[in-house]
């Protein structure tokens, strides 16, 4: 198999097989990888210019009904101090983020049913009254009628990662749920007109390169608008506390291959990448990524929203943190997006 020709063919619109994607993933020859990353960068520039979108994320509750084997928010973690932000506080935080320049906000929490359909509707309407803000919900698996109501209220996007398309592995890691239901939720969200974000982890114990190849091809079949791909990072208060962390190098390769296949999709340089190695977070911007997310909730909550261990650094204002990221983006020769950063497919369909 000629790797260079395969990369060129994918750039021209060819959809590779699982075996071909796996071949790209398992190639460690530096010249091949350099060619892959350069091709991904060229595709990104063609479809997304040289622009990086900065999203604000409000992690508003760390309560969770789920028992995911890798997540520090899991219901069995009795060492975690739990918190919930009141709807009014969430809207006030959104206003501060809007004033700091954010035009997309991600509302993320554990699967916390204290936030009823009505409470989340109230939050959506409150944020929409502030200005032209795109709202991404990331609250997990909920009833179809919940998704339907929130879309009607003005929610624009929904982020729900499938994490791994290997059904046996998924069901083993998520004893409270199953892959079939996760995919059903994703299909419901697409049917309701959300801009849908999905994604997966790289380096889960028991995962193979073939699984990662299938993950990438599933994103293509689902025709997602955004895909978050990050390395697995073990948390000390989970079942997988002793497992080895995923590889940043493999994660960046997965991002680059995803960019070649899903040319119009938004791809973040995920927080997990930056956590393991700041330089790899930067490298992702030259390997297909065009989005970065920054926490904007108050620091007293940030330290408690710990899916995996990470260093939060010194406390700064929302505005200061955004300006610092803007400076970094500019220093890398990129531009900072000024719009909401809607999906290209969504904008083309308007």
XYZ file of C-alpha atoms in Angstrom:
350
model
C 0.000 0.000 0.000
C 1.418 3.389 -1.016
C 0.693 5.687 1.935
C 1.407 8.890 -0.021
C -1.045 7.931 -2.759
C -3.666 6.931 -0.187
C -3.412 10.316 1.534
C -3.704 12.088 -1.824
C -6.747 10.018 -2.764
C -8.508 10.806 0.522
C -7.789 14.510 0.015
C -9.524 14.211 -3.368
C -12.658 12.719 -1.808
C -11.972 8.988 -1.592
C -13.461 7.321 1.506
C -10.917 4.804 2.832
C -11.692 1.360 4.190
C -11.151 0.383 7.808
C -7.951 -1.408 6.779
C -6.630 1.682 4.997
C -7.344 3.947 7.968
C -5.645 1.425 10.234
C -2.620 1.456 7.899
C -2.375 5.243 8.289
C -2.640 4.945 12.069
C 0.077 2.324 12.402
C 2.565 4.125 10.155
C 5.450 5.453 12.245
C 7.807 6.519 9.460
C 8.459 10.252 10.130
C 8.198 11.194 6.455
C 4.751 9.580 6.201
C 3.503 11.338 9.313
C 4.876 14.665 8.121
C 3.043 14.190 4.819
C -0.174 13.293 6.692
C -0.007 16.346 8.962
C 0.796 18.676 6.064
C -2.139 17.307 4.061
C -4.469 17.783 7.046
C -3.237 21.346 7.485
C -3.852 22.075 3.788
C -7.416 20.713 3.988
C -8.081 22.759 7.122
C -6.855 25.929 5.445
C -8.940 25.235 2.328
C -12.224 24.764 4.183
C -11.671 26.793 7.360
C -9.117 29.377 6.244
C -6.483 29.930 8.920
C -9.043 30.590 11.631
C -9.284 29.103 15.135
C -12.589 29.227 17.025
C -12.487 29.758 20.797
C -15.477 28.259 22.607
C -16.393 28.930 26.219
C -17.484 25.949 28.314
C -19.598 26.261 31.465
C -19.319 23.055 33.495
C -22.367 23.680 35.642
C -22.745 20.442 37.639
C -20.505 17.535 38.592
C -23.336 15.340 39.836
C -23.748 12.289 37.608
C -26.035 9.264 37.621
C -23.573 7.283 35.470
C -20.768 4.905 36.412
C -18.350 5.330 33.481
C -15.184 3.381 34.329
C -12.841 6.220 33.219
C -14.579 9.355 34.522
C -13.815 11.128 37.785
C -17.430 12.326 37.996
C -18.741 8.744 38.198
C -21.523 8.200 40.718
C -19.390 5.794 42.772
C -16.706 8.428 43.493
C -17.476 9.343 47.107
C -14.335 11.465 47.451
C -15.585 14.147 45.072
C -17.277 17.234 46.502
C -20.365 17.759 44.374
C -21.803 21.081 43.184
C -24.624 22.502 41.093
C -24.859 25.981 39.646
C -28.288 27.589 39.873
C -29.869 28.556 36.525
C -29.480 32.268 37.333
C -25.756 31.819 38.063
C -25.270 29.958 34.786
C -26.899 32.791 32.839
C -24.816 35.394 34.701
C -21.649 33.464 33.821
C -22.779 33.332 30.197
C -23.203 37.128 30.213
C -19.671 37.581 31.533
C -18.349 35.237 28.822
C -20.299 37.090 26.120
C -18.834 40.390 27.298
C -15.364 38.793 27.093
C -15.927 37.991 23.414
C -17.374 34.468 23.395
C -20.040 33.776 20.777
C -20.377 30.040 21.421
C -20.974 28.555 24.859
C -20.967 24.863 25.732
C -23.194 23.969 28.695
C -21.750 20.762 30.102
C -22.529 18.665 33.159
C -22.640 15.136 34.410
C -25.919 13.364 33.724
C -27.706 15.267 36.474
C -31.494 14.876 36.387
C -31.916 17.666 38.953
C -31.780 19.847 35.844
C -35.204 19.026 34.501
C -36.420 19.804 31.006
C -37.919 23.019 32.383
C -34.759 24.149 34.197
C -32.588 23.702 31.112
C -35.213 25.479 28.998
C -35.016 28.399 31.432
C -31.222 28.490 31.096
C -31.349 28.389 27.275
C -33.879 31.220 27.091
C -31.913 33.289 29.591
C -28.686 32.978 27.599
C -30.411 33.655 24.286
C -31.763 36.922 25.726
C -28.172 38.167 26.192
C -27.266 38.290 22.501
C -26.415 36.212 19.445
C -24.838 33.278 21.265
C -24.698 29.741 19.893
C -25.539 27.249 22.645
C -24.105 23.743 22.688
C -25.658 21.375 25.221
C -23.581 18.510 26.623
C -25.769 16.864 29.252
C -25.764 13.246 28.121
C -28.519 10.814 27.271
C -31.991 12.292 27.773
C -35.489 11.618 26.491
C -36.396 12.537 22.913
C -38.945 15.071 24.192
C -36.228 16.811 26.232
C -34.023 17.152 23.170
C -37.012 18.349 21.139
C -38.003 21.033 23.648
C -34.471 22.390 24.044
C -34.069 22.645 20.282
C -37.359 24.561 20.168
C -36.104 26.847 22.942
C -33.060 27.799 20.881
C -30.275 25.301 21.617
C -28.160 25.155 18.457
C -25.833 22.214 19.002
C -25.422 19.096 21.083
C -22.202 17.308 22.062
C -22.545 13.594 22.850
C -19.423 11.498 22.350
C -19.722 7.811 21.525
C -16.257 7.318 23.147
C -15.649 3.938 21.433
C -17.580 2.213 18.651
C -16.425 -1.202 19.900
C -19.735 -2.384 21.379
C -18.266 -4.879 23.838
C -15.746 -2.342 25.109
C -18.361 0.434 25.293
C -20.806 -1.686 27.291
C -18.034 -2.847 29.632
C -17.017 0.758 30.373
C -20.616 2.037 30.657
C -22.497 -0.474 32.810
C -25.370 1.991 33.224
C -26.032 2.205 29.478
C -25.182 0.616 26.138
C -23.839 1.647 22.747
C -27.173 1.044 21.022
C -28.874 3.698 23.131
C -25.988 6.145 22.672
C -26.280 5.865 18.886
C -30.060 6.205 19.124
C -29.604 9.501 20.994
C -27.170 10.758 18.353
C -29.621 9.920 15.579
C -32.437 11.649 17.483
C -30.333 14.796 17.777
C -29.631 14.816 14.052
C -33.316 14.289 13.272
C -34.215 17.294 15.444
C -31.863 19.590 13.538
C -29.071 20.057 16.045
C -25.537 20.645 14.850
C -24.198 17.409 16.314
C -20.843 16.917 17.998
C -19.473 13.444 18.661
C -16.039 12.041 19.437
C -13.998 9.313 21.044
C -11.014 8.564 23.258
C -7.692 7.203 22.081
C -5.856 4.657 24.229
C -8.676 3.101 26.230
C -7.551 -0.200 27.772
C -8.546 -2.979 25.360
C -8.903 -0.635 22.367
C -7.177 -1.594 19.105
C -6.046 0.470 16.120
C -8.877 -1.189 14.229
C -11.311 0.220 16.785
C -9.908 3.729 16.280
C -10.257 3.310 12.516
C -13.883 2.292 13.023
C -14.402 5.308 15.316
C -13.233 7.676 12.586
C -15.391 6.018 9.923
C -18.415 6.110 12.244
C -18.014 9.887 12.556
C -18.086 10.041 8.765
C -21.197 7.859 8.478
C -22.994 9.926 11.107
C -21.922 13.061 9.209
C -21.138 15.001 12.372
C -20.603 18.747 12.594
C -17.917 18.556 15.279
C -15.690 15.758 16.566
C -13.707 15.816 19.800
C -10.835 13.318 19.817
C -8.655 13.148 22.918
C -6.320 10.761 24.715
C -7.579 8.637 27.596
C -6.236 9.961 30.912
C -6.648 7.750 34.023
C -8.280 9.225 37.128
C -7.242 7.923 40.580
C -10.848 7.438 41.724
C -12.043 5.234 38.872
C -11.863 1.575 37.882
C -9.178 2.424 35.323
C -6.959 4.293 37.786
C -3.946 2.053 37.109
C -4.248 2.020 33.319
C -1.717 3.709 31.052
C -2.667 7.047 29.484
C -3.413 7.221 25.785
C -0.840 8.476 23.293
C -0.878 12.111 22.214
C 0.919 11.147 19.011
C -1.763 8.626 18.098
C -4.455 11.150 19.038
C -2.992 13.797 16.723
C -2.769 11.242 13.920
C -6.436 10.366 14.474
C -7.316 14.083 14.305
C -5.349 14.489 11.069
C -6.961 11.451 9.414
C -10.398 12.631 10.521
C -9.668 16.014 8.916
C -8.758 14.365 5.606
C -12.038 12.416 5.539
C -14.439 14.888 7.183
C -13.162 18.025 5.532
C -15.829 20.444 6.756
C -16.089 19.255 10.353
C -14.959 21.352 13.336
C -12.130 19.592 15.199
C -10.964 20.862 18.589
C -7.492 20.599 20.022
C -9.013 18.891 23.046
C -8.268 19.848 26.634
C -6.897 16.354 27.278
C -4.190 16.936 24.663
C -3.090 20.153 26.358
C -3.196 18.424 29.743
C -0.668 15.748 28.769
C 1.584 18.123 26.821
C 1.009 21.803 26.033
C 3.155 21.574 22.907
C 0.933 18.800 21.546
C -2.085 21.041 22.015
C -0.359 23.578 19.773
C 0.716 20.876 17.327
C -2.903 19.830 16.828
C -3.571 23.245 15.222
C -1.153 22.285 12.463
C -2.615 18.795 12.104
C -6.289 19.460 11.436
C -7.711 21.106 14.567
C -9.494 24.460 14.284
C -11.262 24.827 17.658
C -10.223 25.200 21.296
C -12.430 25.244 24.400
C -11.768 27.254 27.564
C -13.470 26.887 30.918
C -15.450 29.969 31.960
C -17.273 28.850 35.116
C -16.039 30.289 38.461
C -12.812 28.743 39.771
C -14.512 27.362 42.873
C -16.310 24.951 40.540
C -13.518 24.323 38.025
C -11.443 22.492 40.601
C -14.348 20.110 41.224
C -15.166 19.288 37.590
C -12.466 16.691 37.212
C -13.191 14.060 34.568
C -9.430 13.443 34.642
C -6.670 15.132 36.703
C -5.380 18.434 35.338
C -3.566 21.559 36.471
C -5.779 24.646 36.298
C -2.940 27.137 36.761
C -3.385 30.564 38.315
C -6.767 32.205 38.665
C -7.535 34.878 36.067
C -10.605 36.609 34.717
C -12.554 35.137 31.814
C -11.413 38.063 29.676
C -7.737 37.620 30.610
C -7.828 33.905 29.799
C -9.412 34.502 26.436
C -6.873 37.215 25.583
C -4.045 34.853 26.511
C -5.418 32.176 24.156
C -5.892 34.769 21.404
C -2.231 35.777 21.776
C -1.159 32.137 21.528
C -3.242 31.585 18.402
C -1.791 34.691 16.755
C 1.739 33.624 17.716
C 1.162 30.382 15.790
C 0.342 32.323 12.645
C -3.406 31.726 12.935
C -6.367 34.082 13.164
C -9.043 34.230 15.843
C -12.648 33.709 14.698
C -15.046 36.559 15.373
C -18.285 34.749 14.503
C -20.294 31.962 16.190
C -18.494 29.273 14.246
C -21.536 27.390 13.017
C -21.085 24.189 11.039
C -20.184 24.748 7.386
C -22.900 22.273 6.409
C -25.421 24.223 8.500
C -24.448 27.525 6.888
C -24.618 25.999 3.405
C -28.142 24.760 4.127
C -29.490 28.143 5.200
